[in-house]
CSV table of C-alpha atoms in Angstrom, one decimal:
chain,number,residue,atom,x,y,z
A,1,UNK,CA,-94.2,219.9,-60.2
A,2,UNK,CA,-93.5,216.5,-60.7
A,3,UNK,CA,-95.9,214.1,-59.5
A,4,UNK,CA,-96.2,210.6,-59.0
A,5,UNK,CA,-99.8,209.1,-59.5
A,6,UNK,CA,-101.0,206.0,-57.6
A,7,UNK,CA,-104.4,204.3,-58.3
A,8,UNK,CA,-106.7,203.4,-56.6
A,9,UNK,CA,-107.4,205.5,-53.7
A,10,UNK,CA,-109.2,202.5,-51.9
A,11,UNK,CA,-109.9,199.0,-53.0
A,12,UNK,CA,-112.5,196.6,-50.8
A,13,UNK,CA,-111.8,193.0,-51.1
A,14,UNK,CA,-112.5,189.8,-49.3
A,15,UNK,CA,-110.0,187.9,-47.4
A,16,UNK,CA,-108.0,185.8,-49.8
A,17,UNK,CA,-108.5,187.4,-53.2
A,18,UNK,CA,-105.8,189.6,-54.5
A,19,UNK,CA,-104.8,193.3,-54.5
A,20,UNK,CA,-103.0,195.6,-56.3
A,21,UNK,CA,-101.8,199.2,-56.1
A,22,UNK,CA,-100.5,200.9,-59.2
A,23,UNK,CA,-97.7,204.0,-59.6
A,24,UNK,CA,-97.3,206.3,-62.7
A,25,UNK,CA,-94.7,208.7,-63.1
A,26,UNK,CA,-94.6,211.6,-66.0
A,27,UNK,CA,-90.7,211.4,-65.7
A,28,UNK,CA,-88.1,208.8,-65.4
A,29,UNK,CA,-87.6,207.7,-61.9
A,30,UNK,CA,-84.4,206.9,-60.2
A,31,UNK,CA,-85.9,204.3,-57.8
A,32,UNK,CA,-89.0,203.5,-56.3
A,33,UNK,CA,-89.5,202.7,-52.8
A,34,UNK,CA,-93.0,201.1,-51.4
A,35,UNK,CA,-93.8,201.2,-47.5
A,36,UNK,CA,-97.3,200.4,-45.5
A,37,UNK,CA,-99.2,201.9,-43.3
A,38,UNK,CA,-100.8,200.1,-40.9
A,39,UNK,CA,-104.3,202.0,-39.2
A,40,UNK,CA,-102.6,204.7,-36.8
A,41,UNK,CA,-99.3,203.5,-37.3
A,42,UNK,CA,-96.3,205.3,-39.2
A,43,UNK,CA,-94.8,204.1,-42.7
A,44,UNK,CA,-93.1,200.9,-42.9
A,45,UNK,CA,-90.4,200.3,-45.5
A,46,UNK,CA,-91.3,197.5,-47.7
A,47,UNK,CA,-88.7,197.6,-50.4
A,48,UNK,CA,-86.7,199.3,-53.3
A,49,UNK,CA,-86.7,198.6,-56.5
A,50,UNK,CA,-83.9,200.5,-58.8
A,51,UNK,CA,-83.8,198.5,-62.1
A,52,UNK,CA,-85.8,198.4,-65.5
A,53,UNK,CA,-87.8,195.6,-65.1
A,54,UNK,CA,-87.0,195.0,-62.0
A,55,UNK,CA,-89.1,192.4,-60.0
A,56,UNK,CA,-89.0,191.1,-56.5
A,57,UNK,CA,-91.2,188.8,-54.2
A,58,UNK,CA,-91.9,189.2,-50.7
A,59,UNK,CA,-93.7,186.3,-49.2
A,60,UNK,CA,-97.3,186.8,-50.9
A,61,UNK,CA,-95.8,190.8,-52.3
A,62,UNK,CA,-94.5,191.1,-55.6
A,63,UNK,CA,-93.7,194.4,-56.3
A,64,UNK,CA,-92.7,195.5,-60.6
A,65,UNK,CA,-90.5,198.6,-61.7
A,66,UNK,CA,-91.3,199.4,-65.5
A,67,UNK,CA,-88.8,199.1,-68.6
A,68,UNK,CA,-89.1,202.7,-68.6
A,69,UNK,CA,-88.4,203.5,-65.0
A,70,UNK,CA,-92.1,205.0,-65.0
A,71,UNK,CA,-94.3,203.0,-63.3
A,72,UNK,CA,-94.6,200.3,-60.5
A,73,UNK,CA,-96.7,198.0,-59.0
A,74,UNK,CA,-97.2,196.0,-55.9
A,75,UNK,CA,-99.6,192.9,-56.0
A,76,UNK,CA,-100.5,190.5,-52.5
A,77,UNK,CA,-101.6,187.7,-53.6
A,78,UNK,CA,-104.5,186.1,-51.5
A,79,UNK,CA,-104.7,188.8,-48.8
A,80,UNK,CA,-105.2,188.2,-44.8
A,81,UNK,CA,-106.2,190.7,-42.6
A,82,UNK,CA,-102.2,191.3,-41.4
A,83,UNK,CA,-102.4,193.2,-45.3
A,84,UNK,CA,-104.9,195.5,-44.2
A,85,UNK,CA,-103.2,199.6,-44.4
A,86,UNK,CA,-102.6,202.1,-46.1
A,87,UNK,CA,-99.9,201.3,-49.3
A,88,UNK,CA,-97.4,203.8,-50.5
A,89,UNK,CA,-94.9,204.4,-53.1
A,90,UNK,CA,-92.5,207.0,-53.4
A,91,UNK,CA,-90.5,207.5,-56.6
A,92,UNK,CA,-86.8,209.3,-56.5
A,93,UNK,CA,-86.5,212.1,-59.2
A,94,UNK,CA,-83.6,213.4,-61.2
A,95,UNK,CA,-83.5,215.8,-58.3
A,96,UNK,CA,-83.4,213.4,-56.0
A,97,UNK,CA,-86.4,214.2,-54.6
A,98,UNK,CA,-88.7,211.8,-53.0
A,99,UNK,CA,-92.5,212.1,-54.7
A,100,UNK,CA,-94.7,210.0,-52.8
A,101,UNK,CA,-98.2,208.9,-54.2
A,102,UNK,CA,-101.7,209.4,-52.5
A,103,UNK,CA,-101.8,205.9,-51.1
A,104,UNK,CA,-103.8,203.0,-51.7
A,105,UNK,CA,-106.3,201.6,-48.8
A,106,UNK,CA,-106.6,198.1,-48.5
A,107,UNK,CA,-109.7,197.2,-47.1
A,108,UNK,CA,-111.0,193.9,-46.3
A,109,UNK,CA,-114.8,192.8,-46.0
A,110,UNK,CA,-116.1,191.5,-43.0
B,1,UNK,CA,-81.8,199.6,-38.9
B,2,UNK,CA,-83.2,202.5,-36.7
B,3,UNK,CA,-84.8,202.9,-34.1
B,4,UNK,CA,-86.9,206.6,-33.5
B,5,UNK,CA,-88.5,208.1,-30.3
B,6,UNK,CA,-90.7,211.2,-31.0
B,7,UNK,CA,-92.6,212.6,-28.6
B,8,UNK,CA,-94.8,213.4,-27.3
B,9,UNK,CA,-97.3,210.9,-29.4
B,10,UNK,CA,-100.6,213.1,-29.2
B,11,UNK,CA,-101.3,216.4,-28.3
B,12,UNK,CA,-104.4,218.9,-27.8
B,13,UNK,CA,-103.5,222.4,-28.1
B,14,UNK,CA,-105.3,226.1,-28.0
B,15,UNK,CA,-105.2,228.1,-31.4
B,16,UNK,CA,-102.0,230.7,-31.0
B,17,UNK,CA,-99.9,228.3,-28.9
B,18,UNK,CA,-97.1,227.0,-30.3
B,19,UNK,CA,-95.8,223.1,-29.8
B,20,UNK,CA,-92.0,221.4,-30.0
B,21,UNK,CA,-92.1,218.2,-31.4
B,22,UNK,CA,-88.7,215.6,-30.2
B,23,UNK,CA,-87.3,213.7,-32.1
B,24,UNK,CA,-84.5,211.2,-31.0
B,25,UNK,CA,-82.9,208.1,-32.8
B,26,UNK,CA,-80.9,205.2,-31.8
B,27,UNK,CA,-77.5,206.0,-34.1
B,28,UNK,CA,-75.5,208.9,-35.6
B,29,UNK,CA,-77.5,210.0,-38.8
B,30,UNK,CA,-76.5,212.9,-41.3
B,31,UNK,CA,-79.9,213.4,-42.5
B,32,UNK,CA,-83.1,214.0,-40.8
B,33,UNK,CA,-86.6,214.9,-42.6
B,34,UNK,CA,-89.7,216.1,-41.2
B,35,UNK,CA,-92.7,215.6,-42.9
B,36,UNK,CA,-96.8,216.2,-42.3
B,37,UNK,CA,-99.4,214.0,-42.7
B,38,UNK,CA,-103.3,215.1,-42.9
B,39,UNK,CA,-105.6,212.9,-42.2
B,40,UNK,CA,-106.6,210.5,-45.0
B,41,UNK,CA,-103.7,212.0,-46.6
B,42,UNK,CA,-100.3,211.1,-48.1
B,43,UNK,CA,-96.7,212.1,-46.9
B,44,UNK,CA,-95.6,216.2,-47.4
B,45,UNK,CA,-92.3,217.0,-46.5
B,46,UNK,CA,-91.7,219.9,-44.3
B,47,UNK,CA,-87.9,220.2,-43.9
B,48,UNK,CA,-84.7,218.3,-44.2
B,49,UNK,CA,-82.7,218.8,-41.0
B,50,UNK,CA,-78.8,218.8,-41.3
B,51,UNK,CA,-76.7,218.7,-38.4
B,52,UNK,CA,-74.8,222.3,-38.2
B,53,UNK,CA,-76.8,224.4,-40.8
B,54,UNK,CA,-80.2,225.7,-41.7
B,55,UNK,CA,-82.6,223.4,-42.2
B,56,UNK,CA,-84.3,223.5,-45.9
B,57,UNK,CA,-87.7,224.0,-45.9
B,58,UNK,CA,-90.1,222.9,-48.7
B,59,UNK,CA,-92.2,224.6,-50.9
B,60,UNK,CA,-94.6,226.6,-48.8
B,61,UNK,CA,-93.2,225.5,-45.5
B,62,UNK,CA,-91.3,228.4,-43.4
B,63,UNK,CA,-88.8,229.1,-41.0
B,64,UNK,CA,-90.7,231.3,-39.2
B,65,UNK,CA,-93.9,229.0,-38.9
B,66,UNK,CA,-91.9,225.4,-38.5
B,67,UNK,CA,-88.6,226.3,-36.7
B,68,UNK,CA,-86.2,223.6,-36.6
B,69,UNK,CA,-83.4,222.7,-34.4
B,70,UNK,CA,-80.8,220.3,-35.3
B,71,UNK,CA,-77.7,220.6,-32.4
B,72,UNK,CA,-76.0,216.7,-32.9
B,73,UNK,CA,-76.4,214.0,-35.0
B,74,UNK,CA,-79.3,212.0,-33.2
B,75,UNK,CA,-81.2,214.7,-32.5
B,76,UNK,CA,-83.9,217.4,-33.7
B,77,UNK,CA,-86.7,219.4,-32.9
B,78,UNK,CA,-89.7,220.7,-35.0
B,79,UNK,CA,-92.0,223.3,-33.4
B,80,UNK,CA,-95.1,224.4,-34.8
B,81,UNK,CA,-95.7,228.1,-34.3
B,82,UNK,CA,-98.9,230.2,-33.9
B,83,UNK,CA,-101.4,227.4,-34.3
B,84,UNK,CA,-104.5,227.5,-36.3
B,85,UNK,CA,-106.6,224.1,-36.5
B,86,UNK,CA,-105.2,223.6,-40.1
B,87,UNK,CA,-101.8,222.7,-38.4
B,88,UNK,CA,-103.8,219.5,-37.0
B,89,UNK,CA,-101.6,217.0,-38.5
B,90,UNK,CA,-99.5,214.0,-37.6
B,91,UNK,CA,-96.2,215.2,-38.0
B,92,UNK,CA,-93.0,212.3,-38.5
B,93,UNK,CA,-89.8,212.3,-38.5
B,94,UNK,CA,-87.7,210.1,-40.3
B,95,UNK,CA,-84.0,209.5,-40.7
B,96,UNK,CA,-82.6,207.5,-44.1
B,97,UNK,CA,-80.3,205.0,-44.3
B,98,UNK,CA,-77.9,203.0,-47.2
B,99,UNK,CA,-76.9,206.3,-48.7
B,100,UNK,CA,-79.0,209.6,-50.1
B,101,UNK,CA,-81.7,207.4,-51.9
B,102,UNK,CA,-82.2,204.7,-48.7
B,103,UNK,CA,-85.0,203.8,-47.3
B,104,UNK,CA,-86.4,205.7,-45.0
B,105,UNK,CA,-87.4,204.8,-41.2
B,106,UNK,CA,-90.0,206.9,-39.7
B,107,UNK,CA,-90.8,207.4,-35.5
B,108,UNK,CA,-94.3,206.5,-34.5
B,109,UNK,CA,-95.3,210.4,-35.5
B,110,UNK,CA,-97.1,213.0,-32.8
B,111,UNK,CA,-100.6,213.5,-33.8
B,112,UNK,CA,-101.5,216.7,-32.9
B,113,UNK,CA,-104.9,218.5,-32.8
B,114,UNK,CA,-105.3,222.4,-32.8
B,115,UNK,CA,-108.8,223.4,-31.2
């Protein structure tokens, strides 16, 4: 089945450098959506992203949708602990069906 | 926006027992999707829950093991049948808004643990 890749699985870094969280889709994606995870909480909506090339800022997010509809990004810039959780995206399919990647863990160092 | 009461938030149960999971939101919604989370794990939908038919059920997900009830449009139940500790999950429901391909709001999910 279709499948939505999302890389890494975990990334450790210290309070104020950056992070980022990649997507990759096989197929052409409808829209992407992104949402967090906080530690024992449920997904949060972050935001959607339905155009080629598509970027939008949040704050300290910036979040990318590919010319080709493929893959997507989200980048914090100079993290705080408030980032800390588990990122998601989730890519809408020709079916319209929602493929959600594996997740990335944002860490920070103590 | 919406807001999502499921409950109950945590459970223990005995292996064989079976479990309804509630789930309530604030406003009138056509669709309603339950999905499973593992630990550690992403998001796996279950089910998508329309108000006055079957529910669909994913890929390896049956009726028979994850009944669902759907009797009104704020409304829905999910029980877990015959449990074996591989059913200890968080399960969530979610409701989506702005159309078929909205965002999705999720409740706070029930965490439940099969011993």
């Amino acid at each position: 089945g279709q499948q939505v890749m999302q890389i890494p699985q975990y990334q450790h870094v210290q309070e104020g450098e950056d992070f980022t969280t990649y997507c990759n889709s096989s197929t052409t994606l409808s829209n992407i959506q992104w949402y967090k995870q906080r530690p024992g909480g449920h997904p949060v909506f972050l935001i959607q992203l339905v155009k080629s090339g598509e970027v939008k800022k949040q704050k300290r997010l910036t979040f990318q949708f590919g010319e080709a509809k493929k893959n997507s990004s989200l980048h914090i810039t100079a993290t705080q602990t408030t980032d800390v959780g588990t990122y998601f995206c989730a890519g809408l399919d020709s079916n319209y069906q929602l493929i959600w990647g594996a997740g990335t863990k944002l860490i920070i160092k103590p | 926006s919406a807001v999502i009461s499921q409950k109950p938030s945590r459970d223990i149960c005995q292996r064989g027992t079976s479990l309804t999971i509630q789930c309530q939101v604030d406003s009138q919604v056509t669709m309603m999707f339950w999905y499973r989370q593992q630990p550690g794990q992403s998001l796996t939908l279950i089910a998508t829950a329309n108000q006055g038919s079957e529910a669909t059920y994913e890929s390896g997900f049956v009726i028979d093991k994850f009944p669902i009830s759907r009797p009104n449009l704020t409304f829905s139940t999910l029980t877990v049948s015959n449990m074996s500790p591989e059913d200890s999950s968080i399960y969530l429901c979610s409701v989506e808004f702005g159309g078929p391909t909205g965002e999705l709001f999720f409740g706070e999910g029930s965490r439940l643990t099969v011993l």
